[in-house]
Coordinates of C-alpha atoms in Angstrom, one line a residue:
X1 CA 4.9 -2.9 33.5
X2 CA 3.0 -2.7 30.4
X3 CA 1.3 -5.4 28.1
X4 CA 1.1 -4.7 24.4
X5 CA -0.1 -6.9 21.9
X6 CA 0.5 -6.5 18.0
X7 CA 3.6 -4.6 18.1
X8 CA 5.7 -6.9 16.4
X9 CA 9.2 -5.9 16.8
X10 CA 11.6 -7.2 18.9
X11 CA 12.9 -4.0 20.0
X12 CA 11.1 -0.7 19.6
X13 CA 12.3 3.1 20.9
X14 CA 10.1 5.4 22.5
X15 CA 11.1 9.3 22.8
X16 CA 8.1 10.7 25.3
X17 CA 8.1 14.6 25.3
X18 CA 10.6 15.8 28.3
X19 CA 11.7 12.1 28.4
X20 CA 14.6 9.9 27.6
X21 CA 14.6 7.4 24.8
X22 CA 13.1 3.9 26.4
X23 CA 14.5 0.9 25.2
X24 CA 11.7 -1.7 24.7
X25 CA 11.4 -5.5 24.4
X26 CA 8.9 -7.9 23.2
X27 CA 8.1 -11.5 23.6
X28 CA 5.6 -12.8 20.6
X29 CA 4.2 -9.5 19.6
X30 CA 3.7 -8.8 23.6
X31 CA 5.7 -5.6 24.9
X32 CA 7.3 -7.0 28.2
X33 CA 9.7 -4.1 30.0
X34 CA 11.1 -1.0 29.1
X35 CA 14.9 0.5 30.9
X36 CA 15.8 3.6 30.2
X37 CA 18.6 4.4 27.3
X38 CA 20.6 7.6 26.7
X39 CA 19.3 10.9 27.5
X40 CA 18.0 12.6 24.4
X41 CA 20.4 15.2 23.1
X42 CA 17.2 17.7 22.7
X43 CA 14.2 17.8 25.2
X44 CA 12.6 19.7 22.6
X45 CA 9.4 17.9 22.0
X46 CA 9.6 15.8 18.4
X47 CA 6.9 16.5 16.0
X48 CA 5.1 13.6 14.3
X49 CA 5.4 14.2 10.5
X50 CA 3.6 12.4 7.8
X51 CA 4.2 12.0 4.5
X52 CA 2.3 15.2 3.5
X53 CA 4.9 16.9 5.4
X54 CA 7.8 16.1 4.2
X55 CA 9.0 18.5 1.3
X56 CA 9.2 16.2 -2.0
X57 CA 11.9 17.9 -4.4
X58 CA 9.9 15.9 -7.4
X59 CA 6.5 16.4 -7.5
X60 CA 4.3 13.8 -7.6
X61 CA 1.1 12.4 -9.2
X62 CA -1.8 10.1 -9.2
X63 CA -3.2 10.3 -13.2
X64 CA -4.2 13.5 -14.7
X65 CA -8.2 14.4 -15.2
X66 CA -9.3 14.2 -18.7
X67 CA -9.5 17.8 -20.3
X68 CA -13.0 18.7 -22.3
X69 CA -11.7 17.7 -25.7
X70 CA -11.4 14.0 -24.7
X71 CA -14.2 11.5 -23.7
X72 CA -13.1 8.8 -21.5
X73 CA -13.3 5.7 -23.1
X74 CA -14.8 3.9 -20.1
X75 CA -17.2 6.8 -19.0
X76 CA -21.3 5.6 -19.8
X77 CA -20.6 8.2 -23.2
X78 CA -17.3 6.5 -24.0
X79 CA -19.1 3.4 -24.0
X80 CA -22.1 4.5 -26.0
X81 CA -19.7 5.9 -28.6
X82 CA -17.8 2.6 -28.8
X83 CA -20.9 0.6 -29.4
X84 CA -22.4 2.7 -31.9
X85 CA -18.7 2.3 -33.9
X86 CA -18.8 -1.1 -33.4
X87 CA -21.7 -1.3 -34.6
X88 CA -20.8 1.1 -37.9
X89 CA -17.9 -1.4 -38.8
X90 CA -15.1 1.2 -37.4
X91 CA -13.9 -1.1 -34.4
X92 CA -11.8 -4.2 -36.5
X93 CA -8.7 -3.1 -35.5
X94 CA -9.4 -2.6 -32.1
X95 CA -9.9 -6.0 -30.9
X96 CA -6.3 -7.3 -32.1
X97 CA -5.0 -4.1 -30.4
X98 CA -6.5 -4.2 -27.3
X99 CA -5.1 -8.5 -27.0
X100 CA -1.3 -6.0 -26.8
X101 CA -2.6 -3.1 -25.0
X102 CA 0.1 -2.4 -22.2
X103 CA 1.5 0.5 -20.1
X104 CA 5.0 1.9 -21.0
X105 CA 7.9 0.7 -19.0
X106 CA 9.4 4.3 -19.0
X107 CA 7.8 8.3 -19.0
X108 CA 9.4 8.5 -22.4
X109 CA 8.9 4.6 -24.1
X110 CA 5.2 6.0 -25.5
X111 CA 6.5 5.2 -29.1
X112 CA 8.6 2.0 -28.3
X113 CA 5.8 0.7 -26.5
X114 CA 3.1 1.9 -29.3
X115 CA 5.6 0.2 -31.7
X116 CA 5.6 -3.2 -29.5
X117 CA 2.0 -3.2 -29.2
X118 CA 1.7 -3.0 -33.2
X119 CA 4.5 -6.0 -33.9
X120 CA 2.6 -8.1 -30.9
X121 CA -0.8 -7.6 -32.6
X122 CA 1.1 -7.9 -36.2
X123 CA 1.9 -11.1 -34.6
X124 CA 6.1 -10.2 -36.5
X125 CA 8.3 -12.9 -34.6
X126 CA 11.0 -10.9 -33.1
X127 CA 13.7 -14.0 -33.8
X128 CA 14.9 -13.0 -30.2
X129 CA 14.4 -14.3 -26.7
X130 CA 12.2 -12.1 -24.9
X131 CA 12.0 -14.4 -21.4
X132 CA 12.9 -18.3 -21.1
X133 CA 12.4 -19.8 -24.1
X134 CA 9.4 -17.2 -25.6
X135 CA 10.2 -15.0 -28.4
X136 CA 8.3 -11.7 -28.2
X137 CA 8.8 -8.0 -28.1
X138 CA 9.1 -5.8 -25.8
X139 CA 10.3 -2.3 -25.3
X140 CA 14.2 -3.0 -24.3
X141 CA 14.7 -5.0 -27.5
X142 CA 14.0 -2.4 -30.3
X143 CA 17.5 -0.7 -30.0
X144 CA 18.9 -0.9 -34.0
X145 CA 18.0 2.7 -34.2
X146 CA 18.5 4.4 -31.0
X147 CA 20.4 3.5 -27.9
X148 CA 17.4 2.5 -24.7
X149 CA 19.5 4.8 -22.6
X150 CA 18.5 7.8 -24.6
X151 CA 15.1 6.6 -25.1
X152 CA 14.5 6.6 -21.7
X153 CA 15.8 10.7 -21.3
X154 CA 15.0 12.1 -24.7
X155 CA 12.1 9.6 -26.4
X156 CA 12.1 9.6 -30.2
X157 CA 11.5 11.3 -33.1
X158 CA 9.0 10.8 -35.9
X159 CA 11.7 9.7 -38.1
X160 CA 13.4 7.4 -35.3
X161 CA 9.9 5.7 -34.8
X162 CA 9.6 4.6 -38.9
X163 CA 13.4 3.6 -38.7
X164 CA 12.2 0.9 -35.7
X165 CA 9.7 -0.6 -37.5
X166 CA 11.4 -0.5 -40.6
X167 CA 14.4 -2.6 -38.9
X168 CA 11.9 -5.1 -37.3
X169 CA 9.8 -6.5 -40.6
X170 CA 7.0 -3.6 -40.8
X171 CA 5.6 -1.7 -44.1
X172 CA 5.3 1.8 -43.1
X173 CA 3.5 4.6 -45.2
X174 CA 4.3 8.1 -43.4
X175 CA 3.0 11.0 -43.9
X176 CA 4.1 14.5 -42.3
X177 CA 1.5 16.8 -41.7
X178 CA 2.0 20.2 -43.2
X179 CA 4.1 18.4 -45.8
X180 CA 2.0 16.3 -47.5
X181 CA -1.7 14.9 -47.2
X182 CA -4.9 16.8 -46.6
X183 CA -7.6 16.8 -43.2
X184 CA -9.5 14.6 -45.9
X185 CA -6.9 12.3 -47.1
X186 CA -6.2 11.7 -43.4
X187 CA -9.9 11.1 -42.5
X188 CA -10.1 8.5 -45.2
X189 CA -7.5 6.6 -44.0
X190 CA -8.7 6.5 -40.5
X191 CA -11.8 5.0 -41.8
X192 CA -10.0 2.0 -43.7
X193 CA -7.8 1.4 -41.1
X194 CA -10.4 1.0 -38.7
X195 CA -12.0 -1.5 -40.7
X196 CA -8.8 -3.2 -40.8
X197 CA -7.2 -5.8 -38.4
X198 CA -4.2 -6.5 -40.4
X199 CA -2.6 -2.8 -40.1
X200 CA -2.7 -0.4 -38.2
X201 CA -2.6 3.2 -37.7
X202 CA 0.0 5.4 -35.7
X203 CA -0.3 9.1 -34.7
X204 CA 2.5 10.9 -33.7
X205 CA 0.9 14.4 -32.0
X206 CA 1.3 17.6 -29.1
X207 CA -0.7 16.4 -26.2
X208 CA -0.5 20.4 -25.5
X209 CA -2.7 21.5 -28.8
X210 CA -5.6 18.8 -26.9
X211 CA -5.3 20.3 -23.8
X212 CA -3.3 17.8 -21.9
X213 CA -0.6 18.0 -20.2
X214 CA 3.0 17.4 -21.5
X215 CA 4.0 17.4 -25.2
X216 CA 5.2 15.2 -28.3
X217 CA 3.5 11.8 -28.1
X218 CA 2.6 8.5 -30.3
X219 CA -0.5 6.6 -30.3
X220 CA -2.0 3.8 -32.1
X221 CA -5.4 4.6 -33.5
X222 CA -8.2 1.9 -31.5
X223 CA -11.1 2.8 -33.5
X224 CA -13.5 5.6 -35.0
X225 CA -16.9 6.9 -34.9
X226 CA -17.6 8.3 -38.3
X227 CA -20.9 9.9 -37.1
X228 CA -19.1 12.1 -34.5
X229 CA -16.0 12.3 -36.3
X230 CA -14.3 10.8 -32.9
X231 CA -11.4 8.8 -33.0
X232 CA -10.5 6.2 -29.9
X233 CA -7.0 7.2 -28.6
X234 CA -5.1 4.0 -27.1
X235 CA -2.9 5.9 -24.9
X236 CA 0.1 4.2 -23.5
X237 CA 0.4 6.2 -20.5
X238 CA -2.3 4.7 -18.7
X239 CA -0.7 6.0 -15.5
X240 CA -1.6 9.4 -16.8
X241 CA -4.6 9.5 -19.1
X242 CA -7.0 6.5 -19.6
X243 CA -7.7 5.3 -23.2
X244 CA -10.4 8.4 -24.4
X245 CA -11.9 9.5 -27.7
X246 CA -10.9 12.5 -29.1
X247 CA -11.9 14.7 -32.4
X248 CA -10.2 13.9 -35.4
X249 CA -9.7 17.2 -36.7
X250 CA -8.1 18.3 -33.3
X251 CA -6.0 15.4 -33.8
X252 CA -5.3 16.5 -37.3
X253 CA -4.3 19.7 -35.8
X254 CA -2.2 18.5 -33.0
X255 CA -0.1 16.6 -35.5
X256 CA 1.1 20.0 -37.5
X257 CA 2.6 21.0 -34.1
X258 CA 6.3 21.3 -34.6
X259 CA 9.3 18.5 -32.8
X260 CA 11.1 20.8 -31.1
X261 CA 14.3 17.9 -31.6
X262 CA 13.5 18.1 -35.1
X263 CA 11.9 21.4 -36.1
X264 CA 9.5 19.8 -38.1
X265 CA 5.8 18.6 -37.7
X266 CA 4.9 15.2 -36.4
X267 CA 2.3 13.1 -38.7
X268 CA 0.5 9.6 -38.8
X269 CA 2.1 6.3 -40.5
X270 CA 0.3 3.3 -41.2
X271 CA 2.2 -0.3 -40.4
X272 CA 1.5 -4.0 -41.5
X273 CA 3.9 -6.8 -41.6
X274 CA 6.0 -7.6 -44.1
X275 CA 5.2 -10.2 -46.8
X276 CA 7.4 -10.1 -49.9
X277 CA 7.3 -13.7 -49.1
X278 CA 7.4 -16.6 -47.1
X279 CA 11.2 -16.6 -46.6
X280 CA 11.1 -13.2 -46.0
X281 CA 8.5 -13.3 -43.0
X282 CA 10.3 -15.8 -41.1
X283 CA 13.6 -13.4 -41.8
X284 CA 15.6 -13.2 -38.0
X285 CA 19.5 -11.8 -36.9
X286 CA 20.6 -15.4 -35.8
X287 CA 24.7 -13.6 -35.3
X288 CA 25.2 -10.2 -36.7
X289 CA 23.6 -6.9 -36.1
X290 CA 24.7 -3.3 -37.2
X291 CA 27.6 -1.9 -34.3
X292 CA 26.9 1.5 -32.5
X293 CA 28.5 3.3 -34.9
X294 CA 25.0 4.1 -36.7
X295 CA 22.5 6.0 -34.4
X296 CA 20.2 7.7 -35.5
X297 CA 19.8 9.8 -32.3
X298 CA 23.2 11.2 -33.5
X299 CA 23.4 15.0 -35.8
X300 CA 24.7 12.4 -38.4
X301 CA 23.7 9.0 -38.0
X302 CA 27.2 7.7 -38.8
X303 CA 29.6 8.1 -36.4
X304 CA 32.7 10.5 -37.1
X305 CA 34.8 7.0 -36.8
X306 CA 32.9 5.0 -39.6
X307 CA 31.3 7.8 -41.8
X308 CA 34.3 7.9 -43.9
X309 CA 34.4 4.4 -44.7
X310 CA 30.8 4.5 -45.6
X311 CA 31.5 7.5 -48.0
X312 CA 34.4 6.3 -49.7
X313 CA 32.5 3.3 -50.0
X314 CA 29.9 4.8 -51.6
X315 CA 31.7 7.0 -53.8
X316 CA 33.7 4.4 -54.9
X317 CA 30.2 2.3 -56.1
X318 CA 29.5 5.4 -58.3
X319 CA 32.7 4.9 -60.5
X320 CA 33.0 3.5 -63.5
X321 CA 33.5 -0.2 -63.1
X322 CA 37.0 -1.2 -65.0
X323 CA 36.0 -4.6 -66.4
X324 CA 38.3 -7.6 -65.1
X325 CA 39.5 -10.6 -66.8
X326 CA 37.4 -13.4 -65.0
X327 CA 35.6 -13.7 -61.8
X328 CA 38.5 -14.4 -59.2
X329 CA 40.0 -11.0 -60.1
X330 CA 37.1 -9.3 -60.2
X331 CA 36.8 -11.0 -56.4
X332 CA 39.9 -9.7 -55.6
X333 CA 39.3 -6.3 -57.5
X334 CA 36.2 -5.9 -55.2
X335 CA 38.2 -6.9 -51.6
X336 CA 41.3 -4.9 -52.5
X337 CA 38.8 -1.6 -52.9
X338 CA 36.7 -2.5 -49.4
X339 CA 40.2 -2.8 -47.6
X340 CA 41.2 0.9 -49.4
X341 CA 38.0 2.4 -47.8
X342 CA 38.6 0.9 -44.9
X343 CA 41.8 2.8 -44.3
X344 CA 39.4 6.0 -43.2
X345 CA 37.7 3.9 -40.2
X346 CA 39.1 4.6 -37.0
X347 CA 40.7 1.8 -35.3
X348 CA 37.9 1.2 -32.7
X349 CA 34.8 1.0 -34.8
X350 CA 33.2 -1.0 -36.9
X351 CA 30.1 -1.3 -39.2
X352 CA 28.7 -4.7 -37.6
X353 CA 29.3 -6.6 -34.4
X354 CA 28.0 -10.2 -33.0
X355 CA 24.4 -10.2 -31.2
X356 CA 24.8 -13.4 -29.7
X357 CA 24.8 -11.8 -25.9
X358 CA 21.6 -10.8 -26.5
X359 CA 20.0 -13.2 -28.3
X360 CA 20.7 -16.0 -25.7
X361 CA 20.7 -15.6 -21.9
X362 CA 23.6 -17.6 -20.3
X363 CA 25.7 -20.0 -22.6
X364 CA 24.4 -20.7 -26.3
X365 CA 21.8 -23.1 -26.7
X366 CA 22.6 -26.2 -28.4
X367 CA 19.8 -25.7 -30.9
X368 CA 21.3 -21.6 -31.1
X369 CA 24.6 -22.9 -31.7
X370 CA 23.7 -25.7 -34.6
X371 CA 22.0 -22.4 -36.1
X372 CA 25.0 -20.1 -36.1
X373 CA 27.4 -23.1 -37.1
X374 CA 25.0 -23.2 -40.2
X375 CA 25.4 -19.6 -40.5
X376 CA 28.9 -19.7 -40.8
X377 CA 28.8 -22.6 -42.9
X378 CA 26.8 -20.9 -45.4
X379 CA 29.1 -17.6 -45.5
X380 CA 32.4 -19.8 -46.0
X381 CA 30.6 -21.4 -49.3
X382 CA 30.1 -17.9 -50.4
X383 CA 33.2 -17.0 -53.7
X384 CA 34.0 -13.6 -51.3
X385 CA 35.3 -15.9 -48.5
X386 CA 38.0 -17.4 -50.6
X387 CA 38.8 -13.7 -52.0
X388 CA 38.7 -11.9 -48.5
X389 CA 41.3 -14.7 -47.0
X390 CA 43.6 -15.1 -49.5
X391 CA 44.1 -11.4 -49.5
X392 CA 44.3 -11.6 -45.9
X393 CA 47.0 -14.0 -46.2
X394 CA 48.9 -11.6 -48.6
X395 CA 48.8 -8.5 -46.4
X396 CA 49.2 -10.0 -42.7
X397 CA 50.4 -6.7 -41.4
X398 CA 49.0 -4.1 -43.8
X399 CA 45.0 -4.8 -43.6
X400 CA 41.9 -2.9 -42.5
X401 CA 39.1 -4.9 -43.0
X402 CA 38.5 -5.7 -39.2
X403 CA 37.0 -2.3 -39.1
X404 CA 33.8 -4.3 -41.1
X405 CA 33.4 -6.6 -37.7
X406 CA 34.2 -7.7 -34.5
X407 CA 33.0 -10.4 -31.6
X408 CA 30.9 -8.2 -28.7
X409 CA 33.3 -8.0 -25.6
X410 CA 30.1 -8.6 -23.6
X411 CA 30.2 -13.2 -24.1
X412 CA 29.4 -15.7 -21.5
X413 CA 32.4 -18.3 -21.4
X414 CA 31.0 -20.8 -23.1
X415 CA 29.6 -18.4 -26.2
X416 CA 32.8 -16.9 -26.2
X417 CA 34.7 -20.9 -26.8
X418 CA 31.8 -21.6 -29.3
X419 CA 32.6 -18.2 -31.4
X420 CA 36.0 -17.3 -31.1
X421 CA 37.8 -20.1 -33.0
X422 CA 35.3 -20.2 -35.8
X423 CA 34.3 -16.6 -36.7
X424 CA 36.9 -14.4 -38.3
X425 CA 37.2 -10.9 -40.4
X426 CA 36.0 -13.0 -43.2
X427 CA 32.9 -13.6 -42.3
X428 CA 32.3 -9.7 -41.3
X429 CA 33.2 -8.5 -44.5
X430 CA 31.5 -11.1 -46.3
X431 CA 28.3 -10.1 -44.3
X432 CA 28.5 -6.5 -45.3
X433 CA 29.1 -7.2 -49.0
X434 CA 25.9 -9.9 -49.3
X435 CA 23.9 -7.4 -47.2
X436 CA 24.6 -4.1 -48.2
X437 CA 21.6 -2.2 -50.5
X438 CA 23.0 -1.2 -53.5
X439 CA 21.4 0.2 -56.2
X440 CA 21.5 -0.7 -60.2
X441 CA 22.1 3.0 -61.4
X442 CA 20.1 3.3 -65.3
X443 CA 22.7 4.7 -66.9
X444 CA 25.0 3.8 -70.0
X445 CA 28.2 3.6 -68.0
X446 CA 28.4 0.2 -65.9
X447 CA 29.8 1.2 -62.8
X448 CA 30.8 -0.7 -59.7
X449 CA 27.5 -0.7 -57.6
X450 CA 26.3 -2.2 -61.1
X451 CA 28.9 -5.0 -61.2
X452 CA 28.0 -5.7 -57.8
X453 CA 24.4 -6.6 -58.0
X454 CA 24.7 -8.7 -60.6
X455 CA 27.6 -10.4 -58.3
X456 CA 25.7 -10.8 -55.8
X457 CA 22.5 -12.4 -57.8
X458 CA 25.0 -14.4 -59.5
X459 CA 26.5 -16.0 -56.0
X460 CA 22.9 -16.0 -54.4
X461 CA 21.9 -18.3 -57.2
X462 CA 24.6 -20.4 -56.7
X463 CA 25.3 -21.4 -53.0
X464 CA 22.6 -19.0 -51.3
X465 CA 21.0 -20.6 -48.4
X466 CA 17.5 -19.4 -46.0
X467 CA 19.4 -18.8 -43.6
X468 CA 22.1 -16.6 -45.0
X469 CA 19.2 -15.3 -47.1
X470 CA 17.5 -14.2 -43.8
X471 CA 20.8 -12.9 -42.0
X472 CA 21.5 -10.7 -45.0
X473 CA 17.8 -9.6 -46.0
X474 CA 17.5 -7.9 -42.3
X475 CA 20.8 -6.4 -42.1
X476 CA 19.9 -5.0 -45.8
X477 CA 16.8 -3.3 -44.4
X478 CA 18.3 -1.8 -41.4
X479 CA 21.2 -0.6 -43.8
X480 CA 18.9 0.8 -45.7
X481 CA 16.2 2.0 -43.4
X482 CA 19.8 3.9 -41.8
X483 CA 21.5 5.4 -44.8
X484 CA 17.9 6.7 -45.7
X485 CA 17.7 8.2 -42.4
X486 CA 21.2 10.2 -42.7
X487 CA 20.6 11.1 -46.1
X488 CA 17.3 12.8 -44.6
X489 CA 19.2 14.7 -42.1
X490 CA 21.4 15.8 -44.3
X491 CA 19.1 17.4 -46.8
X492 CA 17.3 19.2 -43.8
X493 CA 20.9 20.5 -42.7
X494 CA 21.5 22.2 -46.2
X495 CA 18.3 23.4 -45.9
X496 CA 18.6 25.2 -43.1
X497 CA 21.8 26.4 -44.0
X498 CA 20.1 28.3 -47.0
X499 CA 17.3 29.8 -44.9
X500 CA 20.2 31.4 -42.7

């Protein structure tokens, strides 16, 4: 009989070499008998195997040594360099920075997690629940440009990363290196933004051109050392590479490295919050957000289902605007139009969709539902209401304006009961006339797009509440941020076409 204290199974198995499989019991960590159990099949003696052993189809790492080209930010250099650039002046934006500094979620989240670093030290309110009752962003929630599911295979593009901050209340200035800018231009404005602590600066870059491993990535910019010319990388893949300074002409070089997604260089951006003005900043989605139907992960970023409503749409703002009697028809000139574009959507898309699933975890909120109960209050005072239901009312049977908006499938009961008796295709299309961008062509021809901003001005002066106001100001952004986006794409496909 043997005594074994610590083992703290109840039953453990025992395969000796030449042996059969013993059959062991304990009693409080104390091994009491063993009986013998089924002969083993093989009385070939096992081999103990350890983890080192075992043949691992994906290899594995534990963080990657620093190459030459980069000083380690908290090696005895690294932190001689950062005091000497604190002491220059060149370490303001750090310290906000560094408050947000976190890891990324996901191998490929290195620009959604720059991004949500820069809004959290931006201090931009998100309008959306993060966890229990705090507001603030993280990675998961910046999805009005690119699906997370494709962020986490693919990552994103130069172009995708302005489009996210554009949609979520930040100024961007980009610049493409090797399309515009100079080593100079960019060297100045590393040294004002490191004085700064109210922007920031992004770099978009190939970790292969510094000698690391991998390829495109996006950094924010920590500080600078205008002595050395060094500037302090804050990497995001802290389980690869530490936070390091680097040389800001490699950098510069690094960024003229080509996308291979794209074809085109990456660059550097600088981002501050918004402040057109005090309505403005507090501007949040409280309903609505732009459907699926615009990616911009897509070739185009409309999908084949809504582009041709988009187009028609816009085509039909370029024509000449054929003046109407009085307002009302003018209404009704306007909705009749919408509902002829419309014909070109397919039946399962739409341009917007409800947000209310993920704004609110669980039923809605009473204070969440006074809010959208505003909301629609506000849209149903609006002189396109009237207009978009009475010609509902006329064409029961023979309408297409649901293709500007429907409820998400993806409701809780009790936000589905709150929603589905009060919001209706009027309210969609509504929403996408007060929110589209159009633009006042300067031209002597008055044309539709024309009639429709001064419409618009006219009803905003009117019956125009904050909170449509805010509803409709992010929706325009995100519109516009979008459609400037495709337009892009578009371009770079006709250019290509004439290289071939």
């Amino acid at each position: 009989m043997w005594r074994w204290t610590g083992f703290m199974r109840k039953f453990c198995y025992i395969a000796k070499p030449g042996h059969q499989r013993l059959k062991c019991s304990t009693n409080k960590g104390v091994l009491i008998k063993c009986s013998k159990r089924v002969p083993l099949v093989s009385q070939k003696t096992p081999e103990i195997t350890t983890m080192a052993d075992v043949p691992q189809k994906v290899p594995q790492f534990y963080r990657r040594v620093l190459p030459d080209t980069c000083i380690s930010f908290y090696s005895e250099e690294g932190k001689k360099i950062f005091r000497e650039a604190l002491d220059s002046g060149h370490m303001e934006c750090y310290f906000k920075l560094a408050a947000q500094f976190r890891t990324q979620d996901e191998p490929a989240f290195c620009g959604l997690t720059t991004l949500v670093i820069a809004l959290n030290a931006l201090e931009v309110d998100p309008g959306a629940v993060w966890k229990g009752p705090w507001r603030w962003y993280h990675e998961r929630m910046l999805d009005c440009c690119v699906p997370i599911s494709l962020v986490e295979h693919e990552g994103i593009t130069f172009n995708q990363f302005v489009c996210l901050a554009e949609c979520n209340s930040i100024e961007t200035q980009a610049t493409k290196s090797g399309t515009g800018g100079t080593l100079e231009q960019f060297r100045e404005k590393v040294v004002e933004y490191s004085k700064r602590d109210d922007a920031f600066l992004i770099l978009s870059y190939s970790r292969k051109t510094v000698n690391q491993t991998g390829d495109g990535h996006f950094s924010p910019v920590g500080g600078y050392h205008p002595k050395r010319d060094l500037i302090l990388i804050l990497d995001t893949a802290r389980f690869k590479y530490p936070p390091h300074w680097i040389s800001l002409e490699l950098l510069w070089e690094a960024m003229h490295a080509l996308d291979k997604t794209t074809g085109e260089p990456r660059g550097y951006l600088s981002v501050r919050k918004k402040t057109s003005s005090h309505t403005e900043q507090k501007d949040i989605l409280t309903l609505f957000k732009i459907s699926p139907s615009f990616d911009v992960a897509n070739v185009n970023v409309l999908s084949p289902g809504i582009s041709p409503l988009i187009s028609q749409w816009q085509d039909w703002l370029m024509e000449e605007y054929s003046e109407q009697e009085n307002q009302e028809k003018t209404l009704e000139y306007v909705v009749r139009s919408l509902n002829d574009c419309a014909r070109a959507a397919a039946d399962e898309e739409t341009v917007l969709t409800t947000q209310i699933d993920v704004k609110c975890v669980g039923d809605l909120s009473k204070a969440h539902a006074c809010v959208v109960h505003q909301l629609l209050t506000n849209i149903e005072k609006v002189p396109f209401f009237e207009a978009v239901n009475k010609f509902l009312t006329q064409n029961v049977n023979d309408h297409h304006l649901a293709s500007f908006g429907r409820v998400t499938s993806n409701l809780s009961e009790g936000q589905e009961k709150c929603l589905s008796s009060k919001l209706t295709i009027a309210h969609f299309v509504v929403m996408f006339l007060m929110s589209w961008p159009y633009e006042a062509v300067d031209s002597k021809v008055m044309r539709n797009g024309d009639m429709l901003v001064r419409l618009v001005m006219k009803v905003k002066s009117e019956c125009w509440e904050n909170i449509l106001n805010g509803e409709s100001n992010v929706l325009r952004k995100q519109f516009s941020s979008l459609l400037k986006l495709q337009k892009e794409k578009q371009s770079n496909r006709k250019k290509c076409a004439c290289h071939n």
